[in-house]
CSV table of C-alpha atoms in Angstrom, one decimal:
chain,number,residue,atom,x,y,z
G,1,MET,CA,21.3,40.2,-3.1
G,2,SER,CA,19.8,38.1,-5.6
G,3,PHE,CA,20.5,35.1,-3.6
G,4,PRO,CA,19.1,32.1,-3.8
G,5,ASP,CA,19.1,32.0,-7.6
G,6,ILE,CA,16.4,29.3,-7.2
G,7,ARG,CA,13.4,29.5,-5.7
G,8,PRO,CA,10.9,26.6,-5.6
G,9,ARG,CA,8.6,29.0,-3.5
G,10,ARG,CA,7.8,30.8,-6.7
G,11,LEU,CA,5.8,27.8,-7.8
G,12,ARG,CA,3.2,28.1,-4.5
G,13,ARG,CA,2.7,31.6,-4.2
G,14,THR,CA,-1.1,31.5,-5.3
G,15,PRO,CA,-3.8,28.6,-5.1
G,16,ALA,CA,-3.8,29.0,-9.2
G,17,ILE,CA,-0.2,28.4,-9.3
G,18,ARG,CA,-0.6,25.4,-7.0
G,19,ARG,CA,-3.4,24.0,-9.4
G,20,LEU,CA,-1.2,24.4,-12.1
G,21,VAL,CA,1.9,22.3,-11.0
G,22,GLN,CA,0.1,19.7,-9.0
G,23,GLU,CA,1.5,16.4,-9.6
G,24,THR,CA,-1.2,14.1,-8.1
G,25,HIS,CA,-4.8,14.4,-9.0
G,26,LEU,CA,-7.9,12.9,-6.6
G,27,ALA,CA,-11.0,12.3,-8.8
G,28,PRO,CA,-14.3,10.6,-7.2
G,29,SER,CA,-13.9,8.0,-9.9
G,30,ASP,CA,-10.5,6.5,-7.8
G,31,LEU,CA,-12.5,5.7,-5.0
G,32,ILE,CA,-14.9,2.7,-3.9
G,33,LEU,CA,-17.4,2.6,-1.1
G,34,PRO,CA,-17.3,-0.2,1.1
G,35,LEU,CA,-21.2,-1.0,2.5
G,36,PHE,CA,-22.5,-3.3,5.2
G,37,LEU,CA,-25.8,-5.3,4.5
G,38,LYS,CA,-27.2,-6.8,8.1
G,39,GLU,CA,-29.9,-9.2,7.8
G,40,GLY,CA,-32.9,-8.8,9.5
G,41,LEU,CA,-32.8,-4.6,10.1
G,42,THR,CA,-35.7,-2.5,9.6
G,43,GLU,CA,-33.5,0.7,10.2
G,44,PRO,CA,-30.2,1.7,9.5
G,45,LYS,CA,-27.8,0.6,12.7
G,46,PRO,CA,-24.7,2.9,13.3
G,47,ILE,CA,-21.5,1.5,13.9
G,48,SER,CA,-20.1,2.9,17.3
G,49,SER,CA,-16.2,2.7,16.3
G,50,MET,CA,-17.0,3.9,12.7
G,51,PRO,CA,-19.0,6.9,13.3
G,52,GLY,CA,-21.0,7.8,10.4
G,53,VAL,CA,-20.8,4.3,9.0
G,54,LEU,CA,-24.1,2.0,9.1
G,55,GLN,CA,-24.9,-1.3,8.8
G,56,HIS,CA,-27.7,-0.8,6.3
G,57,THR,CA,-31.5,-2.1,5.5
G,58,ARG,CA,-32.1,-3.2,1.6
G,59,ASP,CA,-33.8,0.4,1.3
G,60,SER,CA,-30.9,2.1,2.9
G,61,LEU,CA,-28.5,0.5,0.9
G,62,ARG,CA,-30.0,1.1,-2.2
G,63,LYS,CA,-30.3,4.7,-1.2
G,64,ALA,CA,-26.5,5.1,-0.1
G,65,ALA,CA,-25.6,3.5,-3.5
G,66,ALA,CA,-27.5,6.0,-5.3
G,67,GLU,CA,-26.1,8.7,-3.8
G,68,ALA,CA,-22.5,7.5,-4.2
G,69,VAL,CA,-22.8,7.1,-8.0
G,70,ALA,CA,-24.5,10.4,-8.0
G,71,ALA,CA,-21.6,12.0,-6.5
G,72,GLY,CA,-19.3,10.1,-9.1
G,73,VAL,CA,-17.7,7.3,-6.8
G,74,GLY,CA,-16.1,4.8,-8.9
G,75,GLY,CA,-17.4,1.4,-7.3
G,76,LEU,CA,-19.2,0.0,-4.3
G,77,MET,CA,-18.0,-3.0,-2.5
G,78,LEU,CA,-20.4,-5.1,-0.3
G,79,PHE,CA,-20.2,-7.0,3.0
G,80,GLY,CA,-23.1,-9.3,3.9
G,81,VAL,CA,-23.6,-9.1,8.0
G,82,PRO,CA,-25.7,-12.3,8.6
G,83,ASP,CA,-27.6,-13.2,11.7
G,84,ASP,CA,-25.6,-15.5,14.3
G,85,ALA,CA,-28.3,-17.8,13.6
G,86,SER,CA,-27.9,-17.7,9.7
G,87,LYS,CA,-23.5,-18.4,10.6
G,88,ASP,CA,-22.0,-22.0,10.5
G,89,GLU,CA,-18.9,-23.8,10.6
G,90,ALA,CA,-18.6,-23.9,6.6
G,91,GLY,CA,-20.0,-20.4,6.1
G,92,SER,CA,-22.7,-21.6,3.7
G,93,ALA,CA,-24.9,-18.8,4.0
G,94,GLY,CA,-22.4,-16.6,1.9
G,95,LEU,CA,-23.3,-19.1,-0.8
G,96,ASP,CA,-26.8,-19.1,-0.5
G,97,PRO,CA,-28.7,-17.1,-3.3
G,98,ASP,CA,-31.0,-15.9,-1.0
G,99,GLY,CA,-28.2,-15.1,1.6
G,100,ILE,CA,-28.3,-11.4,2.8
G,101,LEU,CA,-24.9,-10.9,0.5
G,102,ASN,CA,-26.3,-12.2,-2.8
G,103,VAL,CA,-29.3,-10.7,-2.4
G,104,GLY,CA,-27.6,-7.3,-1.8
G,105,LEU,CA,-26.1,-7.7,-4.9
G,106,ARG,CA,-29.0,-8.2,-6.8
G,107,ASP,CA,-30.7,-5.0,-5.0
G,108,LEU,CA,-27.4,-3.1,-6.0
G,109,GLN,CA,-27.6,-4.5,-9.9
G,110,ALA,CA,-31.2,-3.2,-9.8
G,111,GLU,CA,-30.3,0.3,-8.4
G,112,VAL,CA,-27.5,1.2,-10.1
G,113,GLY,CA,-26.5,-1.1,-12.8
G,114,ASP,CA,-23.7,-0.6,-14.9
G,115,SER,CA,-23.4,2.9,-14.0
G,116,SER,CA,-20.8,1.3,-10.8
G,117,VAL,CA,-18.8,-1.2,-10.5
G,118,ILE,CA,-20.7,-3.2,-8.2
G,119,MET,CA,-18.3,-5.7,-6.1
G,120,GLY,CA,-19.0,-8.6,-3.7
G,121,ASP,CA,-16.4,-9.2,-1.0
G,122,LEU,CA,-15.5,-12.7,-1.5
G,123,CYS,CA,-14.6,-14.5,2.1
G,124,LEU,CA,-16.0,-16.4,4.9
G,125,ASP,CA,-15.2,-14.4,8.2
G,126,GLU,CA,-18.5,-12.9,7.8
G,127,PHE,CA,-20.3,-16.5,7.6
G,128,THR,CA,-18.6,-18.5,9.6
G,129,SER,CA,-19.3,-19.2,13.4
G,130,HIS,CA,-16.1,-19.0,14.2
G,131,GLY,CA,-15.3,-16.0,12.5
G,132,HIS,CA,-12.1,-17.0,10.2
G,133,CYS,CA,-11.6,-16.9,6.7
G,134,GLY,CA,-12.0,-20.5,5.7
G,135,VAL,CA,-13.1,-23.6,6.9
G,136,LEU,CA,-11.3,-25.4,9.7
G,137,ALA,CA,-9.1,-28.7,9.5
G,138,ALA,CA,-9.5,-30.8,13.0
G,139,ASP,CA,-6.6,-29.2,14.5
G,140,GLY,CA,-8.3,-25.9,14.3
G,141,SER,CA,-6.2,-24.5,11.7
G,142,VAL,CA,-7.5,-23.3,8.0
G,143,ASP,CA,-7.4,-26.1,6.0
G,144,ASN,CA,-6.4,-23.8,2.8
G,145,ASP,CA,-7.7,-25.9,0.3
G,146,ALA,CA,-11.0,-26.9,1.7
G,147,THR,CA,-11.7,-23.6,1.8
G,148,LEU,CA,-10.6,-23.3,-2.5
G,149,LYS,CA,-13.4,-25.1,-3.0
G,150,ILE,CA,-16.1,-23.4,-1.4
G,151,TYR,CA,-14.2,-20.2,-2.6
G,152,ALA,CA,-15.0,-21.1,-6.2
G,153,GLU,CA,-19.1,-21.7,-5.2
G,154,MET,CA,-19.0,-18.2,-3.8
G,155,ALA,CA,-17.9,-16.7,-6.6
G,156,VAL,CA,-20.1,-18.0,-9.0
G,157,ALA,CA,-22.9,-17.4,-6.7
G,158,GLN,CA,-22.0,-13.6,-6.7
G,159,ALA,CA,-21.3,-13.2,-10.1
G,160,GLU,CA,-25.1,-14.8,-10.9
G,161,ALA,CA,-26.3,-12.0,-8.3
G,162,GLY,CA,-25.2,-9.1,-10.5
G,163,ALA,CA,-21.9,-8.5,-9.3
G,164,HIS,CA,-19.0,-6.9,-12.0
G,165,MET,CA,-15.9,-7.8,-9.8
G,166,VAL,CA,-15.4,-10.3,-6.6
G,167,GLY,CA,-12.8,-9.4,-4.1
G,168,PRO,CA,-11.1,-12.5,-2.8
G,169,SER,CA,-9.7,-11.7,0.5
G,170,GLY,CA,-9.0,-14.4,2.5
G,171,MET,CA,-5.4,-15.0,1.5
G,172,MET,CA,-5.4,-18.9,0.6
G,173,ASP,CA,-2.9,-19.6,-1.3
G,174,GLY,CA,-4.4,-20.0,-4.9
G,175,GLN,CA,-7.5,-18.4,-4.4
G,176,ILE,CA,-7.1,-16.4,-7.7
G,177,GLY,CA,-6.6,-19.1,-9.8
G,178,VAL,CA,-9.6,-21.3,-8.7
G,179,VAL,CA,-11.9,-18.4,-8.8
G,180,ARG,CA,-11.1,-17.4,-12.1
G,181,LYS,CA,-11.2,-20.8,-13.5
G,182,ALA,CA,-14.8,-21.1,-11.8
G,183,LEU,CA,-15.7,-18.1,-13.2
G,184,ASP,CA,-14.9,-18.7,-16.4
G,185,ALA,CA,-16.6,-22.6,-16.7
G,186,ALA,CA,-19.4,-21.1,-15.6
G,187,GLY,CA,-19.8,-18.6,-18.2
G,188,HIS,CA,-18.8,-15.2,-16.3
G,189,GLN,CA,-15.4,-14.7,-18.3
G,190,ASP,CA,-16.2,-10.8,-18.1
G,191,VAL,CA,-16.4,-10.8,-14.2
G,192,ALA,CA,-13.1,-9.2,-12.8
G,193,ILE,CA,-11.1,-10.1,-9.8
G,194,LEU,CA,-9.8,-7.3,-7.3
G,195,ALA,CA,-7.4,-9.7,-5.5
G,196,TYR,CA,-6.5,-8.9,-2.0
G,197,SER,CA,-2.9,-9.8,-2.5
G,198,VAL,CA,-1.0,-8.1,0.2
G,199,LYS,CA,-3.3,-8.4,3.6
G,200,TYR,CA,-1.3,-7.7,6.3
G,201,ALA,CA,-2.6,-9.3,9.9
G,202,GLY,CA,-2.3,-5.9,11.6
G,203,ALA,CA,-4.2,-4.0,14.0
G,204,PHE,CA,-5.7,-1.8,12.0
G,205,TYR,CA,-9.2,-4.0,11.6
G,206,GLY,CA,-10.8,-3.5,15.1
G,207,PRO,CA,-13.9,-1.4,13.9
G,208,PHE,CA,-14.3,-3.4,11.1
G,209,ARG,CA,-15.0,-6.4,13.4
G,210,GLU,CA,-17.6,-4.5,14.8
G,211,ALA,CA,-19.3,-3.4,11.1
G,212,VAL,CA,-19.6,-7.1,10.4
G,213,ASP,CA,-20.5,-8.8,13.7
G,214,SER,CA,-17.5,-10.6,13.8
G,215,SER,CA,-17.2,-14.1,15.6
G,216,LEU,CA,-13.5,-14.4,15.4
G,217,LYS,CA,-11.6,-15.4,18.3
G,218,GLY,CA,-7.8,-15.0,18.2
G,219,ASP,CA,-6.1,-13.9,15.0
G,220,ARG,CA,-5.4,-14.4,11.5
G,221,ARG,CA,-1.6,-14.6,11.5
G,222,GLN,CA,-1.2,-18.1,10.3
G,223,TYR,CA,-2.5,-16.6,6.6
G,224,GLN,CA,-2.6,-13.1,6.6
G,225,MET,CA,1.0,-11.3,6.1
G,226,ASP,CA,3.7,-10.5,8.8
G,227,PRO,CA,3.9,-6.9,9.2
G,228,PRO,CA,7.5,-6.6,9.1
G,229,ASN,CA,7.4,-8.2,5.3
G,230,ALA,CA,8.1,-6.4,2.2
G,231,ARG,CA,9.9,-8.8,-0.4
G,232,GLU,CA,7.2,-11.2,0.4
G,233,ALA,CA,4.4,-8.8,-0.8
G,234,LEU,CA,5.9,-8.6,-4.1
G,235,ARG,CA,5.9,-12.6,-4.5
G,236,GLU,CA,2.4,-12.4,-3.4
G,237,VAL,CA,1.3,-10.4,-6.3
G,238,ASP,CA,3.1,-11.9,-8.8
G,239,LEU,CA,1.6,-15.3,-7.8
G,240,ASP,CA,-2.1,-13.4,-8.0
G,241,ILE,CA,-1.2,-11.9,-11.6
G,242,ALA,CA,0.0,-15.3,-12.9
G,243,GLU,CA,-3.4,-17.1,-11.7
G,244,GLY,CA,-5.6,-14.4,-13.3
G,245,ALA,CA,-5.9,-11.0,-11.2
G,246,ASP,CA,-7.3,-8.0,-12.5
G,247,ILE,CA,-6.3,-5.6,-9.8
G,248,VAL,CA,-4.1,-6.1,-6.8
G,249,MET,CA,-4.4,-4.5,-3.6
G,250,VAL,CA,-2.6,-3.6,-0.3
G,251,LYS,CA,-4.8,-3.8,3.0
G,252,PRO,CA,-4.5,-1.6,5.0
G,253,GLY,CA,-3.5,1.6,3.4
G,254,LEU,CA,-1.5,4.5,5.1
G,255,PRO,CA,0.6,2.0,7.5
G,256,TYR,CA,1.7,0.5,4.1
G,257,LEU,CA,2.7,3.4,1.6
G,258,ASP,CA,6.0,1.8,1.2
G,259,ILE,CA,4.3,-1.8,-0.5
G,260,ILE,CA,1.9,0.2,-2.5
G,261,ALA,CA,5.2,2.3,-4.0
G,262,ALA,CA,6.8,-0.9,-4.4
G,263,LEU,CA,4.0,-2.7,-6.2
G,264,ARG,CA,3.5,0.4,-8.5
G,265,ASP,CA,7.1,-0.1,-10.0
G,266,HIS,CA,6.6,-3.9,-9.8
G,267,VAL,CA,3.4,-4.7,-11.8
G,268,SER,CA,1.4,-3.6,-14.8
G,269,VAL,CA,-1.9,-3.9,-13.8
G,270,PRO,CA,-3.6,-1.1,-11.5
G,271,VAL,CA,-3.0,-1.2,-7.9
G,272,ALA,CA,-5.6,-0.8,-5.3
G,273,ALA,CA,-5.1,0.4,-1.5
G,274,TYR,CA,-8.0,-0.4,1.2
G,275,GLN,CA,-8.2,2.5,3.6
G,276,VAL,CA,-9.3,0.5,6.8
G,277,SER,CA,-11.6,0.9,9.5
G,278,GLY,CA,-8.9,1.7,11.9
G,279,GLU,CA,-7.2,4.5,9.6
G,280,TYR,CA,-11.2,5.8,9.4
G,281,ALA,CA,-12.0,5.5,13.3
G,282,MET,CA,-8.3,7.4,14.0
G,283,VAL,CA,-9.2,10.4,12.4
G,284,GLU,CA,-13.0,10.4,13.2
G,285,ALA,CA,-11.8,10.4,16.9
G,286,ALA,CA,-9.2,12.9,16.5
G,287,ALA,CA,-11.5,15.0,14.6
G,288,ALA,CA,-14.4,14.9,17.4
G,289,ASN,CA,-11.9,15.9,19.9
G,290,GLY,CA,-10.8,18.9,17.9
G,291,TRP,CA,-7.3,17.7,17.3
G,292,LEU,CA,-7.5,17.8,13.4
G,293,ASP,CA,-9.2,19.5,10.2
G,294,ARG,CA,-11.1,16.5,9.4
G,295,GLU,CA,-11.9,17.2,5.8
G,296,ARG,CA,-8.4,18.3,4.9
G,297,VAL,CA,-7.1,15.0,6.8
G,298,ILE,CA,-9.6,13.2,4.6
G,299,LEU,CA,-8.2,14.6,1.0
G,300,GLU,CA,-4.5,14.7,2.1
G,301,SER,CA,-4.6,11.1,3.3
G,302,LEU,CA,-6.5,9.8,0.3
G,303,THR,CA,-4.0,11.7,-1.9
G,304,SER,CA,-1.4,10.3,-0.3
G,305,LEU,CA,-2.4,6.9,-0.9
G,306,LYS,CA,-2.8,7.9,-4.8
G,307,ARG,CA,0.9,9.8,-4.7
G,308,ALA,CA,2.2,6.1,-3.4
G,309,GLY,CA,0.5,4.6,-6.6
G,310,ALA,CA,-2.5,3.6,-5.3
G,311,GLN,CA,-4.7,4.1,-9.1
G,312,ILE,CA,-7.9,2.6,-6.8
G,313,THR,CA,-8.8,3.4,-3.5
G,314,LEU,CA,-11.4,1.5,-0.8
G,315,THR,CA,-12.5,4.2,1.7
G,316,TYR,CA,-15.6,4.6,4.2
G,317,TRP,CA,-15.2,8.6,3.3
G,318,ALA,CA,-15.7,7.8,-0.6
G,319,THR,CA,-18.9,9.8,-1.0
G,320,GLU,CA,-18.2,12.5,1.2
G,321,ALA,CA,-14.8,12.5,-0.4
G,322,ALA,CA,-16.4,12.6,-3.8
G,323,ASN,CA,-18.4,16.1,-2.8
G,324,LEU,CA,-15.4,17.3,-1.0
G,325,ILE,CA,-13.1,17.0,-4.4
G,326,HIS,CA,-16.2,18.4,-6.5
G,327,ASN,CA,-16.4,21.5,-4.0
G,328,ARG,CA,-12.9,22.8,-3.5
């Protein structure tokens, strides 16, 4: 009658017991909120494929940042969205101290200061007329080394605008080393680097391209990672850490939990994940159809990323998730 002798269900019997033995604890400070600042807007503009996410005005950006900080969110990652007229072949608006990204970084610094970690997306795709993450060679391919020179200037511009951390996301070879040297030479030794070390050329980015008014034609398979590859991810993070990365990141998140777990066991620096626009949009669409419990799925998906090894997660739900954590 006593069989089974071992009963794991004893530790699931009540909410209090489940809390006592919970292995993975999600906290608001684990989360980073990506924000989009659109040039020339007079009112915030909804992004149709990402319900609840906005292209911000300068005023609404500051308000959203303040709300995130009040909720305990750990950081803010800013993407600048220029007008088409501001785009060119070299993405020069990304370097302009008065361009939309650097203006936004100064606004965030004025609004929240050191009460949050202010981050700038360091890439050219939003600013180029062709939509690629770097400048193009004569044959139409992305010129890695010419792009590095621009990334170096862009990093210094973001640091001078108030970024505590820059996020090189273009997957150019050598980008972390070039950015680190440029920051140090300009006296910004304390500005950290969140390296998009493992960024896959996957199919989960569609809504993001609406969010940044992307001009991209074609794809980025020449420079972002091929989804079937895992060991290559370890090589990428080793290179980035050797070049000076302070944090390494996997993007997207949920389709690559195995990669996150492998990195956690492989490196001694913090590991981050980016829960990308397609992940967000799928949940929102299913919830809108009544097919799943939206709030539970938000927290479960974020917990799964942390359980896999992501100490930090970029998520469009950051502020809402922080409030859900507080209230549960």
